[in-house]
Short mmCIF file of C-alpha atoms and ligand atoms in Angstrom, two decimals:
data_model
loop_
_atom_site.label_atom_id
_atom_site.label_comp_id
_atom_site.label_asym_id
_atom_site.label_seq_id
_atom_site.Cartn_x
_atom_site.Cartn_y
_atom_site.Cartn_z
CA UNK A 1 93.30 -261.66 -53.74
CA UNK A 2 91.86 -260.70 -50.39
CA UNK A 3 94.36 -259.27 -47.90
CA UNK A 4 93.68 -259.62 -44.19
CA UNK A 5 95.87 -257.81 -41.66
CA UNK A 6 95.71 -259.22 -38.12
CA UNK A 7 93.90 -256.79 -35.80
CA UNK A 8 96.71 -256.70 -33.30
CA UNK A 9 99.54 -255.66 -35.63
CA UNK A 10 102.15 -252.95 -35.23
CA UNK A 11 103.83 -251.63 -32.11
CA UNK A 12 102.87 -253.19 -28.80
CA UNK A 13 102.45 -251.07 -25.70
CA UNK A 14 106.01 -251.69 -24.45
CA UNK A 15 107.67 -250.81 -27.75
CA UNK A 16 105.58 -247.68 -28.29
CA UNK A 17 106.30 -246.58 -24.74
CA UNK A 18 110.07 -247.13 -25.09
CA UNK A 19 110.22 -245.15 -28.33
CA UNK A 20 108.10 -242.28 -26.98
CA UNK A 21 110.17 -242.07 -23.80
CA UNK A 22 113.43 -242.06 -25.76
CA UNK A 23 112.18 -239.42 -28.20
CA UNK A 24 111.01 -237.11 -25.41
CA UNK A 25 114.26 -237.58 -23.52
CA UNK A 26 116.28 -236.82 -26.64
CA UNK A 27 114.18 -233.71 -27.33
CA UNK A 28 115.18 -232.38 -23.92
CA UNK A 29 118.82 -233.42 -23.69
CA UNK A 30 120.02 -233.96 -27.28
CA UNK A 31 121.81 -237.15 -28.32
CA UNK A 32 121.02 -240.22 -26.19
CA UNK A 33 122.50 -243.72 -26.33
CA UNK A 34 121.03 -247.18 -26.01
CA UNK A 35 123.27 -250.16 -25.25
CA UNK A 36 122.07 -252.49 -27.98
CA UNK A 37 119.02 -251.59 -30.10
CA UNK A 38 116.12 -250.04 -28.21
CA UNK A 39 113.75 -252.53 -29.91
CA UNK A 40 114.33 -255.42 -32.30
CA UNK A 41 113.52 -253.71 -35.58
CA UNK A 42 116.49 -252.47 -37.66
CA UNK A 43 114.39 -250.09 -39.81
CA UNK A 44 112.95 -248.29 -36.78
CA UNK A 45 116.34 -248.21 -35.06
CA UNK A 46 117.89 -246.61 -38.20
CA UNK A 47 115.19 -243.93 -38.24
CA UNK A 48 115.69 -243.22 -34.54
CA UNK A 49 119.47 -242.90 -35.07
CA UNK A 50 118.73 -239.95 -37.35
CA UNK A 51 116.72 -238.26 -34.61
CA UNK A 52 119.52 -238.58 -32.06
CA UNK A 53 118.81 -241.96 -30.45
CA UNK A 54 122.05 -243.77 -31.12
CA UNK A 55 122.97 -247.40 -30.54
CA UNK A 56 126.24 -248.35 -28.89
CA UNK A 57 127.47 -251.93 -28.52
CA UNK A 58 128.95 -251.52 -25.07
CA UNK A 59 129.10 -248.90 -22.35
CA UNK A 60 132.80 -248.25 -22.90
CA UNK A 61 131.93 -246.89 -26.38
CA UNK A 62 130.99 -243.57 -24.73
CA UNK A 63 132.66 -241.58 -21.97
CA UNK A 64 129.63 -239.61 -20.85
CA UNK A 65 126.18 -238.55 -22.00
CA UNK A 66 122.67 -239.88 -21.57
CA UNK A 67 121.60 -243.51 -21.62
CA UNK A 68 118.17 -244.90 -22.46
CA UNK A 69 117.63 -248.42 -21.19
CA UNK A 70 116.01 -250.37 -23.96
CA UNK A 71 112.67 -252.18 -23.88
CA UNK A 72 114.28 -255.53 -22.97
CA UNK A 73 116.24 -254.08 -20.04
CA UNK A 74 119.96 -254.38 -19.33
CA UNK A 75 121.88 -256.58 -16.86
CA UNK A 76 122.32 -255.24 -13.34
CA UNK A 77 126.10 -254.94 -13.63
CA UNK A 78 125.86 -252.69 -16.68
CA UNK A 79 123.27 -250.53 -14.94
CA UNK A 80 125.63 -250.14 -11.98
CA UNK A 81 128.50 -249.28 -14.31
CA UNK A 82 126.39 -246.54 -15.93
CA UNK A 83 125.59 -245.14 -12.50
CA UNK A 84 129.28 -245.22 -11.54
CA UNK A 85 130.09 -243.19 -14.63
CA UNK A 86 127.57 -240.60 -13.46
CA UNK A 87 125.60 -240.75 -16.70
CA UNK A 88 121.93 -239.71 -16.75
CA UNK A 89 119.61 -242.69 -17.21
CA UNK A 90 116.11 -243.03 -18.59
CA UNK A 91 114.62 -246.46 -18.02
CA UNK A 92 112.44 -247.51 -20.98
CA UNK A 93 112.29 -251.18 -19.98
CA UNK A 94 108.85 -252.60 -20.76
CA UNK A 95 106.82 -252.88 -17.53
CA UNK A 96 106.01 -256.54 -18.31
CA UNK A 97 109.73 -257.29 -18.44
CA UNK A 98 110.35 -255.33 -15.24
CA UNK A 99 107.62 -257.39 -13.60
CA UNK A 100 109.54 -260.58 -14.48
CA UNK A 101 112.68 -259.06 -12.96
CA UNK A 102 110.76 -258.37 -9.74
CA UNK A 103 109.62 -262.00 -9.59
CA UNK A 104 113.24 -263.13 -9.94
CA UNK A 105 114.25 -260.88 -7.04
CA UNK A 106 111.33 -262.12 -4.95
CA UNK A 107 112.09 -265.79 -5.62
CA UNK A 108 115.74 -265.23 -4.87
CA UNK A 109 114.95 -263.58 -1.51
CA UNK A 110 112.62 -266.45 -0.63
CA UNK A 111 115.33 -269.04 -1.30
CA UNK A 112 113.93 -270.63 -4.45
CA UNK A 113 116.01 -272.27 -7.13
CA UNK A 114 114.87 -270.19 -10.11
CA UNK A 115 114.14 -271.63 -13.52
CA UNK A 116 113.73 -269.21 -16.41
CA UNK A 117 112.43 -270.72 -19.64
CA UNK A 118 113.68 -268.85 -22.69
CA UNK A 119 116.58 -268.06 -24.94
CA UNK A 120 119.67 -267.53 -22.73
CA UNK A 121 121.16 -265.17 -25.33
CA UNK A 122 118.12 -262.89 -25.48
CA UNK A 123 118.63 -259.49 -23.77
CA UNK A 124 115.44 -259.90 -21.73
CA UNK A 125 116.71 -263.16 -20.22
CA UNK A 126 120.15 -261.66 -19.58
CA UNK A 127 118.44 -258.75 -17.80
CA UNK A 128 116.05 -260.65 -15.54
CA UNK A 129 118.50 -263.44 -14.69
CA UNK A 130 121.05 -260.87 -13.50
CA UNK A 131 118.82 -260.07 -10.50
CA UNK A 132 119.60 -263.30 -8.65
CA UNK A 133 122.95 -264.93 -7.82
CA UNK A 134 124.24 -266.98 -10.77
CA UNK A 135 124.08 -270.31 -8.94
CA UNK A 136 120.41 -269.75 -8.14
CA UNK A 137 119.27 -269.34 -11.75
CA UNK A 138 118.87 -272.06 -14.34
CA UNK A 139 118.17 -270.97 -17.89
CA UNK A 140 116.11 -273.58 -19.68
CA UNK A 141 115.18 -274.18 -23.27
CA UNK A 142 112.87 -277.05 -24.19
CA UNK A 143 115.88 -279.24 -25.01
CA UNK A 144 118.16 -278.97 -22.01
CA UNK A 145 115.99 -279.90 -18.99
CA UNK A 146 117.68 -283.18 -18.10
CA UNK A 147 121.18 -281.78 -18.48
CA UNK A 148 120.52 -278.73 -16.33
CA UNK A 149 118.19 -279.77 -13.54
CA UNK A 150 118.68 -281.56 -10.26
CA UNK A 151 116.14 -281.94 -7.49
CA UNK A 152 115.62 -278.70 -5.50
CA UNK A 153 113.68 -278.12 -2.33
CA UNK A 154 111.84 -275.14 -3.78
CA UNK A 155 111.52 -274.33 -7.46
CA UNK A 156 110.41 -270.96 -8.84
CA UNK A 157 109.47 -270.91 -12.52
CA UNK A 158 108.94 -268.11 -15.01
CA UNK A 159 109.39 -267.60 -18.73
CA UNK A 160 110.41 -265.17 -21.45
CA UNK A 161 107.56 -262.77 -22.24
CA UNK A 162 107.30 -263.93 -25.85
CA UNK A 163 107.01 -267.64 -25.01
CA UNK A 164 103.98 -269.56 -26.27
CA UNK A 165 101.61 -270.76 -23.51
CA UNK A 166 101.80 -274.31 -24.96
CA UNK A 167 105.58 -274.44 -24.66
CA UNK A 168 105.53 -272.94 -21.20
CA UNK A 169 102.94 -275.45 -19.99
CA UNK A 170 104.80 -278.35 -21.56
CA UNK A 171 108.14 -277.45 -19.98
CA UNK A 172 106.61 -276.49 -16.61
CA UNK A 173 104.87 -279.89 -16.51
CA UNK A 174 108.22 -281.64 -17.02
CA UNK A 175 109.65 -279.70 -14.08
CA UNK A 176 107.18 -281.21 -11.62
CA UNK A 177 109.49 -284.13 -10.89
CA UNK A 178 112.31 -281.83 -9.78
CA UNK A 179 110.77 -280.46 -6.56
CA UNK A 180 107.88 -280.69 -4.10
CA UNK A 181 107.31 -277.00 -3.70
CA UNK A 182 106.70 -274.64 -6.59
CA UNK A 183 106.02 -271.01 -7.30
CA UNK A 184 105.09 -270.50 -10.94
CA UNK A 185 104.61 -267.09 -12.54
CA UNK A 186 103.00 -266.87 -15.93
CA UNK A 187 105.14 -264.05 -17.30
CA UNK A 188 104.02 -264.35 -20.91
CA UNK A 189 103.03 -260.92 -22.17
CA UNK A 190 99.26 -260.58 -22.92
CA UNK A 191 100.09 -258.83 -26.18
CA UNK A 192 102.26 -261.76 -27.25
CA UNK A 193 99.42 -264.20 -26.48
CA UNK A 194 96.92 -262.12 -28.52
CA UNK A 195 99.26 -262.01 -31.48
CA UNK A 196 99.89 -265.75 -31.30
CA UNK A 197 96.13 -266.47 -31.16
CA UNK A 198 95.43 -264.16 -34.10
CA UNK A 199 98.24 -265.80 -36.07
CA UNK A 200 96.63 -269.22 -35.56
CA UNK A 201 93.22 -267.93 -36.70
CA UNK A 202 94.60 -266.14 -39.73
CA UNK A 203 96.93 -268.96 -40.79
CA UNK A 204 93.93 -271.31 -40.74
CA UNK A 205 92.03 -269.25 -43.28
CA UNK A 206 94.82 -267.90 -45.48
CA UNK A 207 96.56 -269.46 -48.49
CA UNK A 208 99.75 -267.57 -47.79
CA UNK A 209 101.02 -265.86 -44.65
CA UNK A 210 103.38 -262.90 -44.48
CA UNK A 211 104.91 -262.28 -41.06
CA UNK A 212 106.57 -258.88 -40.77
CA UNK A 213 109.22 -258.04 -38.20
CA UNK A 214 112.91 -257.88 -37.36
CA UNK A 215 114.87 -261.05 -38.09
CA UNK A 216 116.30 -260.53 -34.59
CA UNK A 217 112.85 -260.26 -32.98
CA UNK A 218 111.95 -263.19 -30.70
CA UNK A 219 108.22 -262.53 -30.89
CA UNK A 220 108.24 -262.32 -34.70
CA UNK A 221 110.20 -265.58 -34.94
CA UNK A 222 107.67 -267.20 -32.62
CA UNK A 223 104.76 -265.97 -34.79
CA UNK A 224 106.51 -267.32 -37.88
CA UNK A 225 106.96 -270.75 -36.29
CA UNK A 226 103.33 -270.85 -35.15
CA UNK A 227 102.11 -269.89 -38.62
CA UNK A 228 104.42 -272.39 -40.37
CA UNK A 229 102.93 -275.25 -38.39
CA UNK A 230 99.52 -274.44 -39.89
CA UNK A 231 100.36 -272.87 -43.25
CA UNK A 232 103.65 -273.97 -44.79
CA UNK A 233 103.45 -271.02 -47.21
CA UNK A 234 104.58 -268.67 -44.45
CA UNK A 235 107.24 -266.05 -45.11
CA UNK A 236 109.05 -263.93 -42.54
CA UNK A 237 110.10 -260.55 -43.95
CA UNK A 238 111.45 -257.30 -42.54
CA UNK A 239 110.47 -255.02 -45.41
CA UNK A 240 108.09 -255.03 -48.38
CA UNK A 241 110.85 -255.35 -50.98
CA UNK A 242 111.56 -258.92 -49.83
CA UNK A 243 108.18 -260.15 -51.11
CA UNK A 244 108.38 -262.41 -54.16
CA UNK A 245 105.45 -262.42 -56.57
CA UNK A 246 105.51 -266.22 -56.86
CA UNK A 247 104.79 -266.57 -53.12
CA UNK A 248 101.25 -265.44 -53.93
CA UNK A 249 100.61 -267.78 -56.89
CA UNK A 250 97.06 -269.16 -56.76
CA UNK A 251 96.30 -267.50 -53.40
CA UNK A 252 92.83 -266.21 -52.68
CA UNK A 253 93.59 -264.94 -49.19
CA UNK A 254 96.87 -263.48 -47.92
CA UNK A 255 97.20 -263.08 -44.17
CA UNK A 256 99.50 -260.46 -42.67
CA UNK A 257 100.77 -260.54 -39.11
CA UNK A 258 103.31 -258.12 -37.69
CA UNK A 259 105.58 -258.51 -34.69
CA UNK A 260 105.43 -256.18 -31.70
CA UNK A 261 108.25 -253.95 -32.95
CA UNK A 262 107.02 -253.55 -36.53
CA UNK A 263 105.96 -249.99 -37.41
CA UNK A 264 102.69 -249.22 -39.21
CA UNK A 265 104.51 -247.73 -42.20
CA UNK A 266 106.16 -251.06 -43.03
CA UNK A 267 102.81 -252.88 -42.71
CA UNK A 268 101.23 -250.34 -45.10
CA UNK A 269 104.04 -250.84 -47.63
CA UNK A 270 103.53 -254.61 -47.50
CA UNK A 271 99.77 -254.23 -48.10
CA UNK A 272 100.50 -251.89 -51.01
CA UNK A 273 102.87 -254.38 -52.67
CA UNK A 274 100.44 -257.26 -52.18
CA UNK A 275 97.64 -255.21 -53.77
CA UNK A 276 99.93 -254.35 -56.67
CA UNK A 277 100.76 -258.03 -57.29
S1 LIG B 1 105.82 -257.73 -26.48
FE1 LIG B 1 104.98 -257.46 -24.43
S2 LIG B 1 106.76 -257.68 -23.09
FE2 LIG B 1 107.56 -257.31 -25.12
S3 LIG B 1 107.84 -255.09 -25.23
FE3 LIG B 1 105.79 -255.54 -26.03
S4 LIG B 1 104.39 -255.29 -24.29
FE4 LIG B 1 106.48 -255.50 -23.49
#
């Protein structure tokens, strides 16, 4: 069986940057805390815990110390609370996510009703939406447009960085009837687009697709959904030991795609197991 690993697999720029920043910070100051996991990959987060980068659920879990802001960012109120506590902060928010936050601030200042397309429970959306007054932000998924939207004089639109361009275009097109004046920012991350395109190509030529990444990772879930539409024999795993031999029955080509927070060592283990089978 031929095994093809997508070219753009493993850590993206934002994830690598966040981990490097946190490691360097921890080298200098000792134990550091992130509120929520620094990236959405449990195996990497466990490894980092051992080197002093610890996850807390909420700010009140620690009295003092050093905080690393994770790649997805944190809501404005929590940032202010950290500052009030006098804790030292290192901001490891991905610059693409920070860019979205700046657009939200800009739209808010200019008086736009802001529409953010994405998962309202995702930390990135919680972060960027916290930079405009609550009544100025509408969080949209593909299903809730009619329920949530009324006509607005000016509508500003942006999306979660891991969104697919097709979904974004489809939803943005539906929004056209809700205003006369628009400002639309394409905030999809270029890395996410590359991975999605490679997934399509690979799924089209593979008999089985293995998508590696955290089960809590939005971009990995997106890649899995894209692949499933083309190749129903698509499996989303976090680690190599989840692979079942029967998944590969009769396959001549196995395609491997990894989400943006999947480390190289897990990809190598998956390749090794596939070769063994
Ligand atoms: S996928 Fe894109 S937006 Fe998300 S952390 Fe990586 S580089 Fe940043």
